[in-house]
């Protein structure tokens, strides 16, 4: 099973990435970074402009045997987490019941 996680803790500038693909029995890849204030402000702007903190993943495809992807965002007192099945291409997104694609 393939697992991919992205975690943003905006107020302190922490970004965390984890990938457990089990490719050739490999171990989980983990990366963590702290970004400077301009990068943090740009991430905050993107998150606020997208209004993703007002969304939910109820209609997204459920994780399955192929894999799962997670996105977690902590911004101030707000905390949101999304989980879906592995997205391999744009067609996986367009075939979903819940589609948010740019105009």
C-alpha positions as protocol buffer text, in pm:
chain_id: "A"
residue {
  index: 1
  type: UNK
  ca { x: 0 y: 0 z: 0 }
}
residue {
  index: 2
  type: UNK
  ca { x: 122 y: 344 z: -94 }
}
residue {
  index: 3
  type: UNK
  ca { x: 94 y: 625 z: 163 }
}
residue {
  index: 4
  type: UNK
  ca { x: 177 y: 992 z: 118 }
}
residue {
  index: 5
  type: UNK
  ca { x: 138 y: 1260 z: 387 }
}
residue {
  index: 6
  type: UNK
  ca { x: 190 y: 1637 z: 376 }
}
residue {
  index: 7
  type: UNK
  ca { x: 166 y: 1840 z: 697 }
}
residue {
  index: 8
  type: UNK
  ca { x: 178 y: 2220 z: 730 }
}
residue {
  index: 9
  type: UNK
  ca { x: 201 y: 2398 z: 1066 }
}
residue {
  index: 10
  type: UNK
  ca { x: 176 y: 2751 z: 935 }
}
residue {
  index: 11
  type: UNK
  ca { x: 228 y: 2962 z: 1247 }
}
residue {
  index: 12
  type: UNK
  ca { x: 574 y: 2819 z: 1318 }
}
residue {
  index: 13
  type: UNK
  ca { x: 669 y: 2755 z: 956 }
}
residue {
  index: 14
  type: UNK
  ca { x: 695 y: 2377 z: 982 }
}
residue {
  index: 15
  type: UNK
  ca { x: 648 y: 2160 z: 673 }
}
residue {
  index: 16
  type: UNK
  ca { x: 657 y: 1782 z: 702 }
}
residue {
  index: 17
  type: UNK
  ca { x: 647 y: 1520 z: 428 }
}
residue {
  index: 18
  type: UNK
  ca { x: 627 y: 1142 z: 458 }
}
residue {
  index: 19
  type: UNK
  ca { x: 614 y: 882 z: 184 }
}
residue {
  index: 20
  type: UNK
  ca { x: 573 y: 512 z: 251 }
}
residue {
  index: 21
  type: UNK
  ca { x: 563 y: 355 z: -94 }
}
residue {
  index: 22
  type: UNK
  ca { x: 718 y: 22 z: 13 }
}
residue {
  index: 23
  type: UNK
  ca { x: 896 y: 26 z: -322 }
}
residue {
  index: 24
  type: UNK
  ca { x: 1147 y: -260 z: -311 }
}
residue {
  index: 25
  type: UNK
  ca { x: 1073 y: -292 z: 64 }
}
residue {
  index: 26
  type: UNK
  ca { x: 1216 y: 54 z: 121 }
}
residue {
  index: 27
  type: UNK
  ca { x: 1162 y: 234 z: 453 }
}
residue {
  index: 28
  type: UNK
  ca { x: 944 y: 540 z: 496 }
}
residue {
  index: 29
  type: UNK
  ca { x: 1093 y: 860 z: 357 }
}
residue {
  index: 30
  type: UNK
  ca { x: 1052 y: 1151 z: 602 }
}
residue {
  index: 31
  type: UNK
  ca { x: 1147 y: 1513 z: 547 }
}
residue {
  index: 32
  type: UNK
  ca { x: 1090 y: 1812 z: 772 }
}
residue {
  index: 33
  type: UNK
  ca { x: 1178 y: 2174 z: 711 }
}
residue {
  index: 34
  type: UNK
  ca { x: 1123 y: 2512 z: 865 }
}
residue {
  index: 35
  type: UNK
  ca { x: 1066 y: 2797 z: 624 }
}
residue {
  index: 36
  type: UNK
  ca { x: 1126 y: 3169 z: 662 }
}
residue {
  index: 37
  type: UNK
  ca { x: 857 y: 3431 z: 712 }
}
residue {
  index: 38
  type: UNK
  ca { x: 799 y: 3525 z: 343 }
}
residue {
  index: 39
  type: UNK
  ca { x: 744 y: 3158 z: 249 }
}
residue {
  index: 40
  type: UNK
  ca { x: 518 y: 3112 z: 550 }
}
residue {
  index: 41
  type: UNK
  ca { x: 312 y: 3418 z: 454 }
}
residue {
  index: 42
  type: UNK
  ca { x: 278 y: 3294 z: 94 }
}
residue {
  index: 43
  type: UNK
  ca { x: 157 y: 2951 z: 212 }
}
residue {
  index: 44
  type: UNK
  ca { x: -90 y: 3123 z: 444 }
}
residue {
  index: 45
  type: UNK
  ca { x: -214 y: 3341 z: 156 }
}
residue {
  index: 46
  type: UNK
  ca { x: -261 y: 3037 z: -72 }
}
residue {
  index: 47
  type: UNK
  ca { x: -450 y: 2848 z: 200 }
}
residue {
  index: 48
  type: UNK
  ca { x: -675 y: 3146 z: 281 }
}
residue {
  index: 49
  type: UNK
  ca { x: -741 y: 3228 z: -87 }
}
residue {
  index: 50
  type: UNK
  ca { x: -830 y: 2865 z: -163 }
}
residue {
  index: 51
  type: UNK
  ca { x: -1074 y: 2851 z: 132 }
}
residue {
  index: 52
  type: UNK
  ca { x: -962 y: 2491 z: 189 }
}
residue {
  index: 53
  type: UNK
  ca { x: -1010 y: 2532 z: 564 }
}
residue {
  index: 54
  type: UNK
  ca { x: -1387 y: 2548 z: 491 }
}
residue {
  index: 55
  type: UNK
  ca { x: -1392 y: 2221 z: 296 }
}
residue {
  index: 56
  type: UNK
  ca { x: -1422 y: 1857 z: 398 }
}
residue {
  index: 57
  type: UNK
  ca { x: -1332 y: 1526 z: 239 }
}
residue {
  index: 58
  type: UNK
  ca { x: -1667 y: 1348 z: 292 }
}
residue {
  index: 59
  type: UNK
  ca { x: -1724 y: 1302 z: -83 }
}
residue {
  index: 60
  type: UNK
  ca { x: -1363 y: 1227 z: -175 }
}
residue {
  index: 61
  type: UNK
  ca { x: -1268 y: 872 z: -273 }
}
residue {
  index: 62
  type: UNK
  ca { x: -1190 y: 662 z: 34 }
}
residue {
  index: 63
  type: UNK
  ca { x: -838 y: 517 z: 71 }
}
residue {
  index: 64
  type: UNK
  ca { x: -813 y: 168 z: -74 }
}
residue {
  index: 65
  type: UNK
  ca { x: -560 y: -112 z: -124 }
}
residue {
  index: 66
  type: UNK
  ca { x: -375 y: 99 z: -384 }
}
residue {
  index: 67
  type: UNK
  ca { x: -299 y: 373 z: -135 }
}
residue {
  index: 68
  type: UNK
  ca { x: -392 y: 683 z: 57 }
}
residue {
  index: 69
  type: UNK
  ca { x: -290 y: 1046 z: 59 }
}
residue {
  index: 70
  type: UNK
  ca { x: -328 y: 1282 z: 352 }
}
residue {
  index: 71
  type: UNK
  ca { x: -307 y: 1659 z: 383 }
}
residue {
  index: 72
  type: UNK
  ca { x: -303 y: 1817 z: 727 }
}
residue {
  index: 73
  type: UNK
  ca { x: -302 y: 2192 z: 792 }
}
residue {
  index: 74
  type: UNK
  ca { x: -266 y: 2368 z: 1128 }
}
residue {
  index: 75
  type: UNK
  ca { x: -316 y: 2744 z: 1113 }
}
residue {
  index: 76
  type: UNK
  ca { x: -361 y: 2924 z: 1443 }
}
residue {
  index: 77
  type: UNK
  ca { x: -638 y: 2747 z: 1633 }
}
residue {
  index: 78
  type: UNK
  ca { x: -770 y: 2587 z: 1314 }
}
residue {
  index: 79
  type: UNK
  ca { x: -673 y: 2231 z: 1230 }
}
residue {
  index: 80
  type: UNK
  ca { x: -797 y: 2034 z: 931 }
}
residue {
  index: 81
  type: UNK
  ca { x: -706 y: 1696 z: 789 }
}
residue {
  index: 82
  type: UNK
  ca { x: -803 y: 1541 z: 455 }
}
residue {
  index: 83
  type: UNK
  ca { x: -767 y: 1180 z: 345 }
}
residue {
  index: 84
  type: UNK
  ca { x: -828 y: 1031 z: 1 }
}
residue {
  index: 85
  type: UNK
  ca { x: -720 y: 743 z: -218 }
}
residue {
  index: 86
  type: UNK
  ca { x: -400 y: 761 z: -421 }
}
residue {
  index: 87
  type: UNK
  ca { x: -427 y: 1017 z: -700 }
}
residue {
  index: 88
  type: UNK
  ca { x: -218 y: 903 z: -992 }
}
residue {
  index: 89
  type: UNK
  ca { x: -329 y: 1151 z: -1257 }
}
residue {
  index: 90
  type: UNK
  ca { x: -569 y: 1435 z: -1334 }
}
residue {
  index: 91
  type: UNK
  ca { x: -824 y: 1183 z: -1462 }
}
residue {
  index: 92
  type: UNK
  ca { x: -851 y: 1043 z: -1108 }
}
residue {
  index: 93
  type: UNK
  ca { x: -960 y: 1391 z: -997 }
}
residue {
  index: 94
  type: UNK
  ca { x: -1207 y: 1451 z: -1279 }
}
residue {
  index: 95
  type: UNK
  ca { x: -1377 y: 1113 z: -1220 }
}
residue {
  index: 96
  type: UNK
  ca { x: -1438 y: 1199 z: -854 }
}
residue {
  index: 97
  type: UNK
  ca { x: -1790 y: 1304 z: -745 }
}
residue {
  index: 98
  type: UNK
  ca { x: -1644 y: 1611 z: -575 }
}
residue {
  index: 99
  type: UNK
  ca { x: -1430 y: 1815 z: -813 }
}
residue {
  index: 100
  type: UNK
  ca { x: -1273 y: 2154 z: -748 }
}
residue {
  index: 101
  type: UNK
  ca { x: -1075 y: 2244 z: -1058 }
}
residue {
  index: 102
  type: UNK
  ca { x: -970 y: 2598 z: -1153 }
}
residue {
  index: 103
  type: UNK
  ca { x: -1163 y: 2773 z: -1431 }
}
